[in-house]
Tab-separated table of C-alpha atoms in Angstrom:
chain	number	residue	atom	x	y	z
W	1	UNK	CA	159.068	84.088	80.406
W	2	UNK	CA	160.114	87.409	78.959
W	3	UNK	CA	162.813	88.589	76.565
W	4	UNK	CA	162.720	85.541	74.297
W	5	UNK	CA	161.797	87.512	71.168
W	6	UNK	CA	158.371	85.936	70.718
W	7	UNK	CA	156.494	89.227	71.085
W	8	UNK	CA	158.788	90.945	68.598
W	9	UNK	CA	158.282	88.139	66.072
W	10	UNK	CA	154.511	88.347	66.514
W	11	UNK	CA	154.498	92.118	65.967
W	12	UNK	CA	156.592	91.736	62.799
W	13	UNK	CA	154.212	89.046	61.503
W	14	UNK	CA	151.190	91.232	62.253
W	15	UNK	CA	152.827	94.139	60.407
W	16	UNK	CA	153.539	91.824	57.464
W	17	UNK	CA	149.913	90.680	57.320
W	18	UNK	CA	148.721	94.294	57.596
W	19	UNK	CA	150.959	95.269	54.681
W	20	UNK	CA	149.568	92.440	52.510
W	21	UNK	CA	146.075	93.811	53.167
W	22	UNK	CA	147.059	97.454	52.538
W	23	UNK	CA	146.427	98.308	56.175
W	24	UNK	CA	148.441	101.277	57.404
W	25	UNK	CA	147.254	101.327	61.017
W	26	UNK	CA	147.154	98.779	63.835
W	27	UNK	CA	145.351	99.668	67.060
W	28	UNK	CA	146.080	97.996	70.387
W	29	UNK	CA	144.288	98.291	73.712
W	30	UNK	CA	146.638	97.732	76.647
W	31	UNK	CA	145.929	97.828	80.373
W	32	UNK	CA	146.993	101.307	81.527
W	33	UNK	CA	148.943	99.845	84.462
W	34	UNK	CA	150.974	97.479	82.236
W	35	UNK	CA	154.013	99.708	81.794
W	36	UNK	CA	156.137	96.856	80.429
W	37	UNK	CA	153.700	96.187	77.585
W	38	UNK	CA	153.220	99.892	76.843
W	39	UNK	CA	156.976	100.429	76.638
W	40	UNK	CA	157.396	97.300	74.495
W	41	UNK	CA	154.836	98.526	71.943
W	42	UNK	CA	156.250	102.055	71.963
W	43	UNK	CA	159.666	100.580	71.191
W	44	UNK	CA	158.024	98.819	68.225
W	45	UNK	CA	156.780	102.142	66.823
W	46	UNK	CA	153.343	102.425	68.415
W	47	UNK	CA	152.158	105.698	69.956
W	48	UNK	CA	149.442	106.491	72.484
W	49	UNK	CA	146.276	107.749	70.833
W	50	UNK	CA	142.660	108.497	71.665
W	51	UNK	CA	142.877	107.340	75.279
W	52	UNK	CA	139.685	107.452	77.269
W	53	UNK	CA	139.235	107.283	81.009
W	54	UNK	CA	138.945	103.495	81.101
W	55	UNK	CA	141.573	101.144	82.432
W	56	UNK	CA	143.042	100.782	78.937
W	57	UNK	CA	145.605	102.717	76.950
W	58	UNK	CA	145.121	102.781	73.197
W	59	UNK	CA	148.255	102.587	71.087
W	60	UNK	CA	148.322	103.049	67.346
W	61	UNK	CA	150.837	102.445	64.594
W	62	UNK	CA	149.469	105.161	62.302
W	63	UNK	CA	151.581	105.476	59.199
W	64	UNK	CA	153.078	101.994	59.417
W	65	UNK	CA	156.535	101.759	57.968
W	66	UNK	CA	157.609	98.429	56.564
């Protein structure tokens, strides 16, 4: 089931934990064909970075804002 807010709550909790540990970057690997997930993370402030030619897309939150 989608659009229930669980993913958004998880991302906010992860950002909160990162902040507590003075982490300013979160890196995600997402299947390159999973456009829904890629768009979801981009909407949460992540950007594509350092992609290789594998089946994954790497997204990063460099410069996390809290």
